[in-house]
mmCIF file of C-alpha atoms in Angstrom:
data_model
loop_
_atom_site.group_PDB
_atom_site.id
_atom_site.type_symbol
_atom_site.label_atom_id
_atom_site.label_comp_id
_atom_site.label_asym_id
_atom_site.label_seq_id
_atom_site.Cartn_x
_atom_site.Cartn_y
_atom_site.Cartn_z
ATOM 1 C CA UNK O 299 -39.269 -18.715 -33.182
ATOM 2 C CA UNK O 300 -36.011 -18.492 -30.788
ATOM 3 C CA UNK O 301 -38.050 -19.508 -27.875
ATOM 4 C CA UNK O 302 -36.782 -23.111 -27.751
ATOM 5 C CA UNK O 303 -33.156 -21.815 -27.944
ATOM 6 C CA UNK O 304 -33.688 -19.155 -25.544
ATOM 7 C CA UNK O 305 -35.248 -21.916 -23.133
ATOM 8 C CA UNK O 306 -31.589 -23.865 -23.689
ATOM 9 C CA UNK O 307 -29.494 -21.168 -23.031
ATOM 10 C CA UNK O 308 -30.956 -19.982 -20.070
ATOM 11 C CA UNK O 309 -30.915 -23.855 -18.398
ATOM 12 C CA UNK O 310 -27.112 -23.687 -19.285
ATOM 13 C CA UNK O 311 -26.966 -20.172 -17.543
ATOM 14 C CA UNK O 312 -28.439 -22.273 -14.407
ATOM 15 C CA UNK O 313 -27.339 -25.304 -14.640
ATOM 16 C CA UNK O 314 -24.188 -27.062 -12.848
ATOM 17 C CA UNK O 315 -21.479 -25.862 -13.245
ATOM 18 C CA UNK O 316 -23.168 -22.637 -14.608
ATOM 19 C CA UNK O 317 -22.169 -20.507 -17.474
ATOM 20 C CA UNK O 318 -20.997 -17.187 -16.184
ATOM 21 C CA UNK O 319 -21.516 -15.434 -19.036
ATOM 22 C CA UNK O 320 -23.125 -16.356 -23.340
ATOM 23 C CA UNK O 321 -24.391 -14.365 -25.695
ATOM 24 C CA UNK O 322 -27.843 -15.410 -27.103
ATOM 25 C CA UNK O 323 -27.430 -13.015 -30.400
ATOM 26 C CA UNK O 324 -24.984 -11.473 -31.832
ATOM 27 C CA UNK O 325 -24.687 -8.941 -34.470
ATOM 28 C CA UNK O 326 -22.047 -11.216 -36.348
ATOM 29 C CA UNK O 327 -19.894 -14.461 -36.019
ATOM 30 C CA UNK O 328 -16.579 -12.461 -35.079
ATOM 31 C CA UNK O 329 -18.723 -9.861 -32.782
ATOM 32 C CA UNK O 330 -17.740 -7.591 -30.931
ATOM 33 C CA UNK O 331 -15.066 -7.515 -33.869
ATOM 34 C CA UNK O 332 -15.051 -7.028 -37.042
ATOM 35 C CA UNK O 333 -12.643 -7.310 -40.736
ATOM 36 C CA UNK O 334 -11.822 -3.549 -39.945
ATOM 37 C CA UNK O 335 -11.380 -3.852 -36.026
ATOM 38 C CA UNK O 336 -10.331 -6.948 -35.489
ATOM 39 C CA UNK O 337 -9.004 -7.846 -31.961
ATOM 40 C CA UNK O 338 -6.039 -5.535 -31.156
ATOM 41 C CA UNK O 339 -4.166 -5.197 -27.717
ATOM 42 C CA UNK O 340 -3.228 -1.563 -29.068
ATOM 43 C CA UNK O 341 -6.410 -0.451 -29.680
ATOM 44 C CA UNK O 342 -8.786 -2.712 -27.435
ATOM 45 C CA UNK O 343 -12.616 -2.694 -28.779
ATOM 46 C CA UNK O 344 -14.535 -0.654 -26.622
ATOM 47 C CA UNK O 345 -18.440 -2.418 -25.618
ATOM 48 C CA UNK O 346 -21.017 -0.724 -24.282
ATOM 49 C CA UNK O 347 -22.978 -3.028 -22.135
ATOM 50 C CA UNK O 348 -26.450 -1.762 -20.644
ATOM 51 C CA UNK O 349 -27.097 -3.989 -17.625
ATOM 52 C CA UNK O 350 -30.712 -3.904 -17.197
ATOM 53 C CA UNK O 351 -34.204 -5.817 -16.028
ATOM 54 C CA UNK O 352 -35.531 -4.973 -19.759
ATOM 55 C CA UNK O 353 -38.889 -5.420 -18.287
ATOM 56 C CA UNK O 354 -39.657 -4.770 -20.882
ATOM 57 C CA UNK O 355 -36.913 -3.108 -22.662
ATOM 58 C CA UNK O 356 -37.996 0.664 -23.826
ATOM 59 C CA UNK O 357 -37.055 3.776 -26.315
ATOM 60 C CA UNK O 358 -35.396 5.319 -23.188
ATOM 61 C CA UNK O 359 -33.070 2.117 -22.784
ATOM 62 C CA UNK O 360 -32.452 3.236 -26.528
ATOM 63 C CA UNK O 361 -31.736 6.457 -26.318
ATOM 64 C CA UNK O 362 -29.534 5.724 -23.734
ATOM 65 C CA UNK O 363 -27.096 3.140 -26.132
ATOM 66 C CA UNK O 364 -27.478 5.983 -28.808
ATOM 67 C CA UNK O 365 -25.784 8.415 -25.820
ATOM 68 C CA UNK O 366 -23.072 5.558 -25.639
ATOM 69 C CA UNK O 367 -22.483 5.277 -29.109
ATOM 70 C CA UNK O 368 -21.607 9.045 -29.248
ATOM 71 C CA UNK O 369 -19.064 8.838 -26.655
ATOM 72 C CA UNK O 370 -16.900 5.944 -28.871
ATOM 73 C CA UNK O 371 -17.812 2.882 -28.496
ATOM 74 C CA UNK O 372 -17.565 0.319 -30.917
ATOM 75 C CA UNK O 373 -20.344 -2.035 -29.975
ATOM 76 C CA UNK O 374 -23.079 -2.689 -27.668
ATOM 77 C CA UNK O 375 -24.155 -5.930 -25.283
ATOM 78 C CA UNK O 376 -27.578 -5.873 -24.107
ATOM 79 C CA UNK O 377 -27.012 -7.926 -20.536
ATOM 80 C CA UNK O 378 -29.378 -9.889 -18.635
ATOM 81 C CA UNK O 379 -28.429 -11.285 -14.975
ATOM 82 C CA UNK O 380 -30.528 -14.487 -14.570
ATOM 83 C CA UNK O 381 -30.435 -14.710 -10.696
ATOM 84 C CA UNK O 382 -32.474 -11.607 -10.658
ATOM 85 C CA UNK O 383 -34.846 -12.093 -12.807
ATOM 86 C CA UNK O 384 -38.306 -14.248 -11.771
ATOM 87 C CA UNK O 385 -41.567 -14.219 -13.674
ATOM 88 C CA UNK O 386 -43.375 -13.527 -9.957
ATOM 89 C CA UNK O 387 -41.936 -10.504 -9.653
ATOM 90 C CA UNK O 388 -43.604 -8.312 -12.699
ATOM 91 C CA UNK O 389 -44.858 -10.050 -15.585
ATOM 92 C CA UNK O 390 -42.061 -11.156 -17.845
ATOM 93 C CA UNK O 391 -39.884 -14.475 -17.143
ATOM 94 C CA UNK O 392 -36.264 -14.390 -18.546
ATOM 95 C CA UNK O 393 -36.785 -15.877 -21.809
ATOM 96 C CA UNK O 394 -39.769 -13.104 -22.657
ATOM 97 C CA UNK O 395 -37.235 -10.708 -21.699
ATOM 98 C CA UNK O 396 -34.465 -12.175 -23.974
ATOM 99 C CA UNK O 397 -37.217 -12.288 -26.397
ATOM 100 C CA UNK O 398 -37.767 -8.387 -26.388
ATOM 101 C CA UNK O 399 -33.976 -7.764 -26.286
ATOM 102 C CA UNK O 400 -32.702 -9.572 -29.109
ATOM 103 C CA UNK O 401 -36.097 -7.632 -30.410
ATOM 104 C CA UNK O 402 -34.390 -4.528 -29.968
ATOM 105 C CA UNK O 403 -31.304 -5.641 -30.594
ATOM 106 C CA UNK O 404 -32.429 -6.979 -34.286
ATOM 107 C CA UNK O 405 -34.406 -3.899 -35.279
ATOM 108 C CA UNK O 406 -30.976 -1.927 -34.053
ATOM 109 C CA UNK O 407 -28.381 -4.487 -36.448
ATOM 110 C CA UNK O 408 -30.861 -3.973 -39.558
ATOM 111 C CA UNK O 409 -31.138 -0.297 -39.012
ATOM 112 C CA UNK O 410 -28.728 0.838 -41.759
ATOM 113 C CA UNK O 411 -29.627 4.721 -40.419
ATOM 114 C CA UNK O 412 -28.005 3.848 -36.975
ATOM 115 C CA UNK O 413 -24.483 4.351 -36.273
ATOM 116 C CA UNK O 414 -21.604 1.391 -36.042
ATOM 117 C CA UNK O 415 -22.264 0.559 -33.123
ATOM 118 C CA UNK O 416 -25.390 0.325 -32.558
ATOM 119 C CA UNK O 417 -25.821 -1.912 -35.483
ATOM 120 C CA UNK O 418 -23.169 -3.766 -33.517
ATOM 121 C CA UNK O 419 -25.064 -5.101 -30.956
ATOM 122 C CA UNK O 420 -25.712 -8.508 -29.273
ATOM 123 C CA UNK O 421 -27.533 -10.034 -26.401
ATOM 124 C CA UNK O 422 -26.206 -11.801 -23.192
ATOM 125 C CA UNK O 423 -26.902 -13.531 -19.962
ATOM 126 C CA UNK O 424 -24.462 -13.358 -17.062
ATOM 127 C CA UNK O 425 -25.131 -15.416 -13.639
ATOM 128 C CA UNK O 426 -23.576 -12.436 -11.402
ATOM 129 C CA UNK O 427 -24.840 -9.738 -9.410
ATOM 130 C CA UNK O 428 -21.999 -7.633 -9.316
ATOM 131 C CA UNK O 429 -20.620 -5.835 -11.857
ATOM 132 C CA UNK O 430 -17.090 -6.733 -10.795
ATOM 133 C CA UNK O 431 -17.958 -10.069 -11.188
ATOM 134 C CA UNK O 432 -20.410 -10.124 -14.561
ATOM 135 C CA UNK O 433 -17.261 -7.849 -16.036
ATOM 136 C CA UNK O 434 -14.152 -11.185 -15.832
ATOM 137 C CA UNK O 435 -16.096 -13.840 -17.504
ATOM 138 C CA UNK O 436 -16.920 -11.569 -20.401
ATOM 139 C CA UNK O 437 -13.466 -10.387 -20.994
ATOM 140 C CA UNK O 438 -12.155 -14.001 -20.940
ATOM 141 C CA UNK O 439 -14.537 -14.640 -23.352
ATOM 142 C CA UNK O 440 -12.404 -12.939 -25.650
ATOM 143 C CA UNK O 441 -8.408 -12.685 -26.449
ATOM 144 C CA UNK O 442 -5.936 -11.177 -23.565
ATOM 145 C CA UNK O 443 -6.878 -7.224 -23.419
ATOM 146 C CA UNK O 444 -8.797 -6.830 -26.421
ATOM 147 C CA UNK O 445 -11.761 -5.336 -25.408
ATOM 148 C CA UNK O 446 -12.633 -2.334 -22.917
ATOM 149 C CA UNK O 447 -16.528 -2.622 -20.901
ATOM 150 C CA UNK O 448 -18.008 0.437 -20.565
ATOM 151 C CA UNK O 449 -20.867 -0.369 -17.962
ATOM 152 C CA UNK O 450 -23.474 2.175 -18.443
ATOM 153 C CA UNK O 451 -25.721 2.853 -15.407
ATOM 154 C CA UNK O 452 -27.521 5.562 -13.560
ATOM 155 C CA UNK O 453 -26.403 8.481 -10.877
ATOM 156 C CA UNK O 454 -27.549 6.040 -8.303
ATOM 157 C CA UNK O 455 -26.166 2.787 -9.489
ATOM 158 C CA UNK O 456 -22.808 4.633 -10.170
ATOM 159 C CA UNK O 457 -22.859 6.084 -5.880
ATOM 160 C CA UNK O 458 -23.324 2.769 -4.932
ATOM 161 C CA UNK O 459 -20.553 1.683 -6.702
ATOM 162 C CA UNK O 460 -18.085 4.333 -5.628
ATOM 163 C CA UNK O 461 -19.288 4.061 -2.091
ATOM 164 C CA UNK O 462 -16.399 3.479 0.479
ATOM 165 C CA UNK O 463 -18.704 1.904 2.839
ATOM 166 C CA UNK O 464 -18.951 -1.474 0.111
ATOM 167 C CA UNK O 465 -14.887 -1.514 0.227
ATOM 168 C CA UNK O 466 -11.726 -1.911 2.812
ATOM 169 C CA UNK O 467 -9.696 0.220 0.214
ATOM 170 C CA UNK O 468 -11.935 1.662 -2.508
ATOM 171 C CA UNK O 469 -9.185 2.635 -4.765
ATOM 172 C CA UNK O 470 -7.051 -0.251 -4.324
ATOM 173 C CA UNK O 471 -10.051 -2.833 -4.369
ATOM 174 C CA UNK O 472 -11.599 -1.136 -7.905
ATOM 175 C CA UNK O 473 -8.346 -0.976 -9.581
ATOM 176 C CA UNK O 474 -8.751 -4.682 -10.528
ATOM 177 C CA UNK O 475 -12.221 -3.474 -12.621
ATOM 178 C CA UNK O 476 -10.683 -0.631 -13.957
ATOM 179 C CA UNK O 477 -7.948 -1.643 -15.697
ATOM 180 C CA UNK O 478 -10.489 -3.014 -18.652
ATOM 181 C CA UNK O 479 -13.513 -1.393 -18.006
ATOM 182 C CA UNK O 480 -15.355 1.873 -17.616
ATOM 183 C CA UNK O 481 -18.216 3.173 -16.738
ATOM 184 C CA UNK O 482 -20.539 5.868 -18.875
ATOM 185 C CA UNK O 483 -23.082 7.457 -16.397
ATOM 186 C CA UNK O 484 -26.479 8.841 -16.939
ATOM 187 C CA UNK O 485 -28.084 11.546 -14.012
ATOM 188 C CA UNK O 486 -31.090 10.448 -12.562
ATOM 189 C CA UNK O 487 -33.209 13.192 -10.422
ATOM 190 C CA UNK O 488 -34.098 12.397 -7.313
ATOM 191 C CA UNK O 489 -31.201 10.782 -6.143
ATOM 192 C CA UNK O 490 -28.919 13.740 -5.176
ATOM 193 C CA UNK O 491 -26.797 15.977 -6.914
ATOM 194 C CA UNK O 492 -24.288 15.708 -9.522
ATOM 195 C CA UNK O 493 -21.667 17.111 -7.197
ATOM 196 C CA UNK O 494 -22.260 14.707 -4.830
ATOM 197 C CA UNK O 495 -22.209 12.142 -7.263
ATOM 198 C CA UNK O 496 -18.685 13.583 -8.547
ATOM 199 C CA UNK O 497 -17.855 13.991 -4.561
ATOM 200 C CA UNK O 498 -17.743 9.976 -4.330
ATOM 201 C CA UNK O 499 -16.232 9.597 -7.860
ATOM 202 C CA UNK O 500 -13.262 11.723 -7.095
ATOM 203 C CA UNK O 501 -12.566 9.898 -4.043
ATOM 204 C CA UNK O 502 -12.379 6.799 -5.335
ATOM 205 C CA UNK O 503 -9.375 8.058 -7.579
ATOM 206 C CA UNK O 504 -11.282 6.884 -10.422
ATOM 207 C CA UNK O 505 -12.851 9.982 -11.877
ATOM 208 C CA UNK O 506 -11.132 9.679 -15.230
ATOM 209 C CA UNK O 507 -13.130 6.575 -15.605
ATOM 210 C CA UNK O 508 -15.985 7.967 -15.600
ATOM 211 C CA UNK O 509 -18.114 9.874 -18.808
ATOM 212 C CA UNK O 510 -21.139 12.060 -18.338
ATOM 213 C CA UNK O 511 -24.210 11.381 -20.734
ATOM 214 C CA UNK O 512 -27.591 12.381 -21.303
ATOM 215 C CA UNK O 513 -30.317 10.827 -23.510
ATOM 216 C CA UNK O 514 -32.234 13.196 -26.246
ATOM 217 C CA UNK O 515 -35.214 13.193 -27.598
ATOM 218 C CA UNK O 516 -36.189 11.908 -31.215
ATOM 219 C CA UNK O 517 -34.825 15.000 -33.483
ATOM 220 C CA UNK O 518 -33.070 16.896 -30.844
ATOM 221 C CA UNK O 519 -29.524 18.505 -31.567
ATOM 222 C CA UNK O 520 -26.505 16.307 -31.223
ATOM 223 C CA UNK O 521 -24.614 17.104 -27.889
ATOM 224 C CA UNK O 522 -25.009 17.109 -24.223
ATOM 225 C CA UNK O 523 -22.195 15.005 -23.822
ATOM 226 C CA UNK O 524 -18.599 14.819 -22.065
ATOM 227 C CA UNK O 525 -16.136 12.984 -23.554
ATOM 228 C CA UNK O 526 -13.034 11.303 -21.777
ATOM 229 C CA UNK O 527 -10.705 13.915 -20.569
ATOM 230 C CA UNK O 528 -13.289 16.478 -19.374
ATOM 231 C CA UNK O 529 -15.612 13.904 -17.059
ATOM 232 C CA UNK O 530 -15.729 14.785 -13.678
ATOM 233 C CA UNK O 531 -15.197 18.343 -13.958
ATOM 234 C CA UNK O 532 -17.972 19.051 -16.717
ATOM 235 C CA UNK O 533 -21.438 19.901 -15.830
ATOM 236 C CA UNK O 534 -24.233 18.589 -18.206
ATOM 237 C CA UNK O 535 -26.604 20.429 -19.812
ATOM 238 C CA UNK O 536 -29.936 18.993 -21.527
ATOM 239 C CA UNK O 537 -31.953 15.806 -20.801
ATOM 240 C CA UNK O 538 -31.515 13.201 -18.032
ATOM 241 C CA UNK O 539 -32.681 9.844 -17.240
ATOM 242 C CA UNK O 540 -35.170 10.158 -14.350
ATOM 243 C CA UNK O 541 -35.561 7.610 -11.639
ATOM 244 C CA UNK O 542 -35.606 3.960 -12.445
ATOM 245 C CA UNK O 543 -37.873 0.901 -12.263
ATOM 246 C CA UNK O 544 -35.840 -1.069 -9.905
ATOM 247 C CA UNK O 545 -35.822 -4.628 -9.361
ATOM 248 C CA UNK O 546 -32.824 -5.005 -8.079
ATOM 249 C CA UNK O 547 -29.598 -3.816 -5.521
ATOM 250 C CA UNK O 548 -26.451 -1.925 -7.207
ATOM 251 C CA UNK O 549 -26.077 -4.788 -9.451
ATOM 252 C CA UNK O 550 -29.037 -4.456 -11.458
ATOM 253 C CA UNK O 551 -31.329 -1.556 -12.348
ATOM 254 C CA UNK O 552 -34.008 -0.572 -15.011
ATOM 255 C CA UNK O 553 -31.986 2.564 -17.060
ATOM 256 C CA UNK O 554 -35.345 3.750 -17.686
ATOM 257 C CA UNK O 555 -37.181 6.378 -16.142
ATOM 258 C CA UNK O 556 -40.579 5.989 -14.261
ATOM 259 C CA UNK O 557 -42.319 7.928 -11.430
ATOM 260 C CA UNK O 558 -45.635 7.587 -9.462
ATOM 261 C CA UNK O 559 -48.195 9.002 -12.051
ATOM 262 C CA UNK O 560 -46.315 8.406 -15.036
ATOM 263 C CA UNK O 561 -48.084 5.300 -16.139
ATOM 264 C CA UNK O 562 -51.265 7.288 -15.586
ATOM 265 C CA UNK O 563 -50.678 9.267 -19.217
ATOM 266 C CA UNK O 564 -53.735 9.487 -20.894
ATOM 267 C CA UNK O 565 -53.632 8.935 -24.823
ATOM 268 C CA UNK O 566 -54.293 12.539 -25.410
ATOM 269 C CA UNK O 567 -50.524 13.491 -24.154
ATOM 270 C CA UNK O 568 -48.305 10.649 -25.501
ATOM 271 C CA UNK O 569 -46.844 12.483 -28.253
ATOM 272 C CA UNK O 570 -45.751 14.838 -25.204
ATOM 273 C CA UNK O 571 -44.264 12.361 -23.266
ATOM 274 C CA UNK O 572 -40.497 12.971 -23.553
ATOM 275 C CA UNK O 573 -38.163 9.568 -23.721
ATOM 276 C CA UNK O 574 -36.878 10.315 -20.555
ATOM 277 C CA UNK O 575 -40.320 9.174 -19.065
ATOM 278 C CA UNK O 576 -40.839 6.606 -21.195
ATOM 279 C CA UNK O 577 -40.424 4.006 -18.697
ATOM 280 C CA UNK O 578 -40.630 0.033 -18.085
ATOM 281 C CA UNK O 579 -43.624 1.130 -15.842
ATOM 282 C CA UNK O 580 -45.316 3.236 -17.933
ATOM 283 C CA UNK O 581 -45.344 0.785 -20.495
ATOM 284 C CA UNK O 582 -46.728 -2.261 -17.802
ATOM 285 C CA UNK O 583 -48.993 0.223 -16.754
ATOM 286 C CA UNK O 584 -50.401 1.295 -20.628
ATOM 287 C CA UNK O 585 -50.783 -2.997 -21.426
ATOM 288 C CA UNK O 586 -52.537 -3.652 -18.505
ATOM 289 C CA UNK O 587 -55.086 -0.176 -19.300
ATOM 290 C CA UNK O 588 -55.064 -1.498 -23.160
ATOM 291 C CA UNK O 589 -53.585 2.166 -24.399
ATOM 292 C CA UNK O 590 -51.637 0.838 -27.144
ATOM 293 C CA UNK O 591 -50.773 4.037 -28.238
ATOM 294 C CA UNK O 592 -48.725 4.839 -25.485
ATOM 295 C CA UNK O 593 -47.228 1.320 -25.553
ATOM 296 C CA UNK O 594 -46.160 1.995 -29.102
ATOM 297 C CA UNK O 595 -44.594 5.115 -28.320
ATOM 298 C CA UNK O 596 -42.366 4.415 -25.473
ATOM 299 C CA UNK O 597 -41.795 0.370 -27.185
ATOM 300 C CA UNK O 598 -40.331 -0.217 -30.197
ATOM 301 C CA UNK O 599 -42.612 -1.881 -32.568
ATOM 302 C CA UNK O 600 -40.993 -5.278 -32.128
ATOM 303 C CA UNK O 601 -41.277 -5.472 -28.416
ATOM 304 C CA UNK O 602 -44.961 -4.374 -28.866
ATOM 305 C CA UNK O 603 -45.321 -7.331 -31.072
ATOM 306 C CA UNK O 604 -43.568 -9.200 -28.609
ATOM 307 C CA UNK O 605 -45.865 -8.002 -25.820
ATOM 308 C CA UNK O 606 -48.663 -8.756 -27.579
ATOM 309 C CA UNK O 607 -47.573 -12.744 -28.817
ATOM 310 C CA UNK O 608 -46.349 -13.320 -25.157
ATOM 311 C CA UNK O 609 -49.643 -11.834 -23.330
ATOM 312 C CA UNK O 610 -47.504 -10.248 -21.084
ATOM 313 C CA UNK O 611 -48.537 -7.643 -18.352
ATOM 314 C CA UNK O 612 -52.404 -8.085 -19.238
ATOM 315 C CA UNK O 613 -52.122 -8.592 -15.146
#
């Protein structure tokens, strides 16, 4: 049981001065490198890091790292901001979290099916709210320019970060970010359209920092992606995140989907729920209704088990 460590790590993450940023797993002592990529200022490893409420973490949050992986990345940080989380706000407290992430994130590392990446995956907590400010402490974390962020996050998340409004000079005052990280973007309906999305992309002069991506469903075709070089221009075809289960402001948001009557699926249409509705909601929503058959197909079967030892959501 890692509760007792968990429990540690998180008083560090809180305690005075605080730790901006830790890992609570990782995939391997050297992570995010490795004895064929080790650190390199030529050839900086790229980390995909989904900054999420993992409340609880789902098979769309998943799908999602899978999208990542297929864009180049070379490993994947599962990141947890501890200001915003609070057991009185839906059912899980920070270390139940951390418990279903490193979950995931152990499940992923074993998988020998899954690609490099994703069995290169760790868990984190970072003290920030910001993404400009979770990104510094986790690249001094590691040598000078040896690793690239790629933040992934949703059409909305990614508007609000482009947004002139938030900025006296939204090229010059991003720059700083960009030079080591980028950002891999999911759409989400119901938050506008893509070219309005591109519209505050472009004029941030930061469009060739940003890659298109859409999630798939189990046995779908490879594809539906845009890599570097053909971003902003692209249109994307196939499936898309829907809206999120917020709990938070730009800085944090649930990357998987939910909507109104989505946690009202009966057991008789789970195997037709596609992943991009297989939200945290959905999932609170199935516990507290005991339909375990819908938890265990949007969950995977760690985080049920998780779930289940914890007693979460029962209210």
């Amino acid at each position: 049981m890692r509760k007792p460590f968990l429990q540690l790590a998180l008083a560090k993450a809180k305690g005075i001065p605080p730790k901006p940023f830790q890992t609570t797993l990782t995939a391997t002592s050297s992570w995010p490198f490795t004895v064929d990529r080790p650190p390199s200022v030529s050839r900086p490893t790229r980390i995909a890091v989904l900054d999420s409420s993992f409340n609880p973490p789902t098979r769309a949050h998943y799908h999602l790292l899978k999208a990542a992986a297929r864009v180049g990345c070379d490993a994947v940080l599962l990141l947890l901001a501890t200001n915003n989380v609070d057991k009185g706000q839906t059912g899980a407290g920070a270390v139940e979290r951390l418990e279903m992430m490193e979950a995931m994130a152990l499940d992923s590392i074993q998988s020998e099916k899954e690609e490099s990446a994703l069995r290169h995956m760790a868990v984190g907590l970072t003290i920030h709210a910001r993404f400009m400010d979770k990104a510094q402490p986790i690249l001094d974390t590691y040598p000078p320019n040896t690793v690239q962020l790629s933040w992934i996050m949703g059409h909305d998340t990614m508007t609000r970060l482009f947004d002139p409004k938030y900025y006296k000079d939204v090229h010059a005052d991003m720059a700083p970010f960009f030079e080591q990280c980028d950002v891999i973007c999911s759409s989400r309906p119901g938050y506008g359209s893509r070219e309005e999305m591109m519209r505050f992309v472009a004029a941030s002069g930061h469009g060739d920092k940003v890659t298109l991506v859409d999630i798939e469903d189990e046995g779908e075709v490879e594809g539906g992606v845009h890599s570097p070089g053909s971003r902003v221009e692209g249109q994307v075809e196939g499936l898309t995140l829907a809206e999120a289960d917020k709990e938070g402001d730009m800085n944090e948001g649930d990357h998987s989907s939910s909507g109104s009557s989505r946690g009202e699926k009966s057991s008789s249409s789970v195997n037709d729920l596609p992943v991009k509705e297989m939200s945290s909601t959905v999932v609170r929503n199935a516990v507290k209704s005991q339909d375990w058959k819908l938890v265990e197909h949007c969950v995977l079967p760690s985080v049920r088990q998780v779930i289940e030892r914890n007693g979460l959501y029962n209210e």
